[in-house]
Amino acid sequence: MSARTLFDKLWDSHVVNVEPDGTALLYIDRQLVHEVTSPQAFEGMKMNGRKPWRLASLLATPDHNIPTADRDKGIADPVSRTQVETLDANCAEFGITEFGMNDPRQGIVHVIGPEQGFTQPGMTIVCGDSHTSTHGAFGALAFGIGTSEVEHVLATQCLWQKKAKTMQVRVEGELKFGVTAKDIALAVIGRIGTAGGTGYAVEFAGSAIRGLSMEGRMTLCNMAIEAGARAGMVAVDEKTVEYMRGRPYAPKGEQFEQAAAWWRSLVSDAGAVFDAVEELDAAAIKPQVTWGTSPEMVVPVDGRVPDPAHAPNAVKKSDWERALAYMGLAANTPIEQINVDKVFIGSCTNSRIEDLREAAKVASWAVAQNRKVAGNVKLAMVVPGSGLVKAQAEAEGLDKLFTAAGFEWRDPGCSMCLAMNADRLEPGERCASTSNRNFEGRQGQGGRTHLVSPAMAAAAAVFGHFVDIRVLAHEVMQ
Amino acid sequence: MKPFTRLDGLVAPLDRANVDTDAIIPKQFLKSIKRSGFGPYAFDEWRYLDHGEPGMDCSARPLNPDFVLNQTRYQGASVLLARENFGCGSSREHAPWALEDYGFRAILAPSFADIFFNNCFKNGVLPIVLKAEIVDKLFREAAGAEGYKLTVDLAAQTVTTPSGEAFAFDVDPERKHRLLNGLDDISLTLKFTDQIQAYEARRKGEAPWLFA
């Protein structure tokens, strides 16, 4: 057989049927379910008297609407509460495993899937959420779907799909101290644009990617959707296999070794041809900060807000002007002179234990320097990705470091990434955020979002404005 | 699903690139557990001057006079003319639900985000990709003539201007068939039950842990 890409292998092993026009019926191994995009799907199932095809393929948790403080008081907003209760009721009615709001394993779907070993290499994984691309970090084919397709997978265990083109994004070399997977993701999006990956399944490869932890790979694949990609993925290696070992839903004993042998084959063959290739030099990537209202509007922290006068074309010029007006920024402002009002450390992009450890190093340094969250910062919040991440962080004392430095330590959920719960920006407020989207209104109507890595967000909290983490790195990040 | 065959519709131009699904339907409206009623909140943050919340009576809310869809000449539009990467961001199907409920049945753009594009077909909304030059031309024509209409013929795969100029577009044969006939995907897929079960049986033998 000719050399195949990882995507080819994942695709080929899941095709149930192909129609004459090339549309394939693809088998889906796993579906993660949350409260926002599932109620209409369950309603459709009930109206048609249908049952889920395979219950063991499903895992549900509420995450988008969940309060991150005073959870014992329940959800104050009655509309949010109804949505979460609807998920509880649907899971109970259909017999679907759910980590409910007060389950210690509850968390953001894209954090708990891997954490539980529910996400496994070689699988097809879907969820009614665009950031499902996260799970591609495991050598899986994972992508977001709409509610009609949520229902379709519930009822048939399959989806109709046209095969995507393949793109390899190769990042070679070593990342500089203080530069993270988040910065790679933003640098890639800055390079290819938010539509650069449209129609492609993107495989991240190269020595810098192999050098990333599984959590870093999840951050990177998570943001593949912000480049427009159908899916993001990373080939399996020993880090992948070791991550899986001992997870609650992972295969056990002899079956683990049998599975691992297959997982290790989930790499692109030597000589496999991609439809497109992008190459980046890891050593040249600097910490990134978005300045506008699209993730492609990004510059290095030592850069300046761009000038629309230098935009490459008329459409971009008007986009940039509109973005600057919305963001309340003047062209040519140095990024490090931008003050922030709030800081959000969390989301399915950056709320795992390693993210919190990186941010906590800054908090720890601040405490040692007798510093705290800067006076102009009204709120700096840390929202762990799951109950288990929270427990781990507390076992390591990270919560104490954060609170000593003036950060708020919250309960797990999507929180201010999209502000469906009570955590949000007020109009005009500016936020350093470790989330994934800086769209207008994303974190609250009129709110202004700057996307950064966890350590960069924590440093912005302490200084009250963006700072180059590399300058602090040798002091802080030890 | 409502079938889509032929549409002779008033055109509304939305002249900005990368319109995301957060803009099409902001998050607070995603708390609804229903599939309908999103139209009054489509583009909520651009369309109204106040802050919208689910359940609000929008007829009494202050409209943003600067938002193009609020212009009298575009009332009743069913064809949305848009720019690159329309529908990017969140997978929320509430976006096509909102557009459809607003009255749009066809969206013309140089490119769409994948998930949004796919979601449209599930809801009787036809997303049409046309070359950027053609879209540019349509923007100019729509701006120049009040009451500008386009005819979209799915069977013929053409968009025709008032002057009779026709532009061909691509659509997957399978999607076209389903949209023309308003077919329910799930019932169609369930006809493949034997193949799905055979796949599962084979896969269980090869990789039993996938079914644990």
XYZ file of C-alpha atoms in Angstrom, chain A residues 151-445:
295
model
C -28.718 13.692 16.995
C -27.531 11.804 13.928
C -24.623 10.252 15.841
C -26.835 9.453 18.824
C -29.252 7.614 16.531
C -26.910 5.966 14.023
C -23.342 6.052 15.467
C -22.281 7.479 12.109
C -21.890 10.700 10.154
C -21.881 11.507 6.441
C -18.585 13.172 5.626
C -16.608 14.320 2.628
C -12.950 13.501 3.062
C -10.952 16.604 3.946
C -7.693 17.602 2.287
C -4.543 17.176 4.358
C -2.169 19.827 5.611
C 1.016 19.279 7.536
C 2.142 22.080 9.815
C 5.731 21.293 10.627
C 7.393 23.105 13.501
C 11.071 22.267 13.787
C 13.593 23.271 16.400
C 13.366 24.173 20.044
C 10.995 26.653 21.615
C 12.603 29.484 23.518
C 12.152 29.642 27.267
C 8.690 30.975 28.105
C 7.223 30.133 24.685
C 4.418 27.572 24.751
C 2.030 25.503 22.643
C -0.398 28.442 22.829
C 2.167 30.663 21.151
C 2.721 28.069 18.416
C -1.038 27.932 17.829
C -1.368 31.712 17.603
C 1.737 31.997 15.420
C 0.320 29.390 13.016
C -3.021 31.212 12.852
C -1.224 34.520 12.355
C 0.620 32.921 9.449
C -2.172 31.070 7.620
C -5.181 33.100 8.791
C -8.478 32.035 10.342
C -9.569 30.460 7.052
C -6.133 29.067 6.161
C -7.081 25.585 7.336
C -10.613 25.520 5.878
C -11.259 22.188 4.198
C -8.144 20.612 5.693
C -7.369 18.095 8.391
C -4.165 19.492 9.868
C -1.414 17.321 11.278
C 1.083 19.118 13.515
C 4.510 17.552 13.156
C 8.191 18.255 13.619
C 10.617 18.181 16.517
C 8.968 21.053 18.389
C 5.654 19.196 18.371
C 7.250 15.949 19.487
C 8.835 17.986 22.262
C 5.432 19.144 23.551
C 3.705 17.345 26.409
C 0.301 15.789 25.732
C -1.272 18.834 27.352
C 0.642 21.160 25.045
C -0.493 19.111 22.064
C -4.090 19.432 23.266
C -3.713 23.228 23.436
C -2.378 23.257 19.902
C -5.016 20.938 18.409
C -7.709 22.821 20.335
C -6.932 25.935 18.324
C -6.784 24.173 14.949
C -10.418 25.232 14.544
C -9.371 28.879 14.897
C -7.358 28.352 11.721
C -10.555 27.023 10.161
C -9.320 23.417 10.086
C -11.807 20.578 10.133
C -9.534 18.750 12.584
C -6.095 19.041 14.147
C -3.979 16.047 15.057
C -0.618 14.853 16.290
C 0.879 11.412 15.625
C 1.070 8.882 18.439
C 4.386 8.456 20.258
C 5.462 7.070 23.619
C 4.174 10.196 25.370
C 0.720 9.399 24.037
C 0.905 5.773 25.153
C 2.195 6.663 28.617
C -0.489 9.308 29.067
C -3.161 6.660 28.446
C -1.819 4.148 30.967
C -4.036 3.758 34.030
C -6.779 6.172 32.922
C -10.248 5.031 34.094
C -11.658 4.346 30.604
C -8.393 3.181 28.997
C -7.938 -0.490 28.152
C -6.359 -2.542 30.940
C -3.723 -5.256 31.238
C -2.991 -7.299 28.154
C -5.556 -5.359 26.166
C -3.652 -2.157 26.885
C -0.521 -3.585 25.266
C -2.557 -4.834 22.321
C -4.104 -1.397 21.926
C -0.734 0.350 22.358
C 0.779 -1.748 19.566
C -1.922 -0.458 17.228
C -1.703 3.100 18.560
C 2.019 3.200 17.694
C 1.109 2.660 14.023
C -0.924 5.884 14.042
C 1.685 8.084 12.405
C 2.023 9.430 8.899
C 4.150 7.033 6.854
C 7.509 8.203 5.553
C 6.859 9.619 2.117
C 3.184 10.316 2.738
C 2.080 13.280 0.669
C 0.078 16.183 2.089
C -2.032 18.530 -0.009
C -0.366 21.482 1.703
C 2.629 21.986 3.977
C 3.480 24.912 6.259
C 6.816 25.142 8.029
C 7.665 27.193 11.089
C 10.907 27.656 12.970
C 10.183 27.052 16.663
C 13.105 29.171 17.812
C 11.696 32.191 15.978
C 8.322 32.047 17.746
C 7.882 34.714 20.415
C 5.124 34.952 23.033
C 2.018 36.023 21.139
C -0.714 38.523 22.002
C -3.810 39.120 19.888
C -4.688 42.780 19.369
C -7.975 42.530 17.419
C -11.237 40.660 17.078
C -10.066 37.582 15.201
C -7.349 35.148 16.342
C -5.377 35.958 13.186
C -4.971 39.514 14.455
C -1.921 38.617 16.483
C 1.585 39.974 17.037
C 4.557 39.080 19.244
C 4.546 40.682 22.682
C 7.478 42.908 21.742
C 5.526 44.202 18.749
C 3.027 46.983 18.216
C -0.621 47.200 17.282
C -0.544 47.286 13.477
C -1.444 50.315 11.416
C -4.357 49.890 8.974
C -2.460 52.192 6.632
C -0.140 49.229 6.069
C -2.873 46.607 5.589
C -2.279 44.330 2.604
C -5.615 45.127 0.935
C -8.824 47.142 1.251
C -10.892 44.407 2.932
C -8.171 43.875 5.576
C -7.805 47.621 6.045
C -11.461 48.036 6.925
C -11.335 44.883 9.120
C -8.369 46.304 11.009
C -9.980 49.725 11.418
C -13.164 48.163 12.743
C -11.152 45.928 15.087
C -9.117 48.847 16.458
C -12.271 50.854 17.057
C -13.895 47.944 18.870
C -10.756 47.217 20.885
C -10.252 50.886 21.791
C -6.654 50.786 20.575
C -4.556 53.205 18.561
C -2.383 51.938 15.715
C 1.302 51.528 16.592
C 0.738 51.213 20.347
C 3.410 48.928 21.840
C 1.714 45.741 23.120
C 3.498 46.069 26.464
C 1.807 49.425 27.051
C -1.695 47.954 26.913
C -3.310 47.828 30.372
C -5.800 45.137 31.296
C -8.886 45.271 33.532
C -9.420 41.551 33.983
C -7.481 38.320 33.593
C -8.945 34.926 32.795
C -6.892 31.772 33.137
C -8.930 28.772 32.034
C -10.936 27.301 29.092
C -10.562 24.092 27.088
C -7.416 25.636 25.615
C -5.448 26.313 28.800
C -6.976 24.966 32.013
C -5.038 21.750 32.540
C -2.624 21.147 35.373
C 0.475 22.152 33.415
C -1.187 25.416 32.406
C -2.025 26.157 36.025
C 1.529 25.296 37.117
C 2.967 27.768 34.599
C 0.627 30.509 35.771
C 1.293 29.616 39.414
C 5.028 30.167 38.907
C 4.265 33.793 38.163
C 1.986 33.979 41.204
C 4.675 32.413 43.351
C 7.278 34.882 42.090
C 4.887 37.756 42.784
C 4.364 36.600 46.361
C 8.124 36.291 46.912
C 8.532 39.860 45.582
C 5.767 41.121 47.843
C 3.700 41.853 44.786
C 0.099 41.051 44.021
C -2.349 41.386 41.201
C -1.950 45.003 40.071
C -4.303 47.661 41.405
C -5.807 48.426 38.008
C -6.827 44.793 37.545
C -10.367 44.386 38.885
C -10.433 40.612 38.688
C -7.921 37.885 37.936
C -9.564 34.494 37.968
C -8.201 30.985 37.644
C -10.745 28.392 36.517
C -9.458 24.816 36.431
C -10.663 22.634 33.579
C -12.130 19.889 35.724
C -12.790 18.861 39.291
C -9.797 16.511 39.093
C -7.504 19.264 37.792
C -8.720 21.438 40.661
C -8.010 18.696 43.205
C -4.547 18.083 41.741
C -3.734 21.798 41.798
C -4.856 22.036 45.418
C -2.765 18.977 46.326
C 0.220 20.844 44.887
C -0.682 24.032 46.744
C -1.226 26.049 43.580
C -4.510 27.456 44.863
C -2.682 28.960 47.850
C -0.124 30.607 45.584
C -2.849 32.077 43.410
C -4.936 33.387 46.267
C -1.864 34.774 48.084
C -1.062 36.732 44.928
C -4.612 38.074 44.699
C -6.079 35.735 42.074
C -9.497 34.172 42.570
C -9.546 30.373 42.622
C -12.749 29.046 41.099
C -14.665 25.859 40.319
C -14.324 24.147 36.913
C -16.240 25.076 33.762
C -16.070 27.048 30.520
C -16.584 30.282 32.443
C -15.396 33.523 30.868
C -14.176 31.900 27.654
C -17.679 32.497 26.339
C -19.445 34.049 29.301
C -22.581 31.937 29.297
C -22.451 31.809 33.081
C -22.083 34.801 35.409
C -18.375 35.325 34.582
C -18.093 38.020 31.954
C -16.567 41.284 30.846
C -18.523 44.503 31.107
C -18.645 46.782 28.048
C -15.225 48.291 27.351
C -13.347 46.055 29.784
C -10.073 44.635 28.529
C -9.002 41.113 29.367
C -5.850 39.042 29.103
C -7.321 35.625 28.471
C -5.927 32.131 27.958
C -9.028 31.171 25.964
C -9.307 30.723 22.209
C -11.531 33.415 20.706
C -11.248 37.190 20.747
C -14.429 37.767 18.739
C -16.537 40.845 19.437
C -18.689 40.196 22.483
C -17.276 36.736 23.065
C -16.442 37.342 26.747
C -19.350 39.711 27.270
C -20.981 42.385 25.130
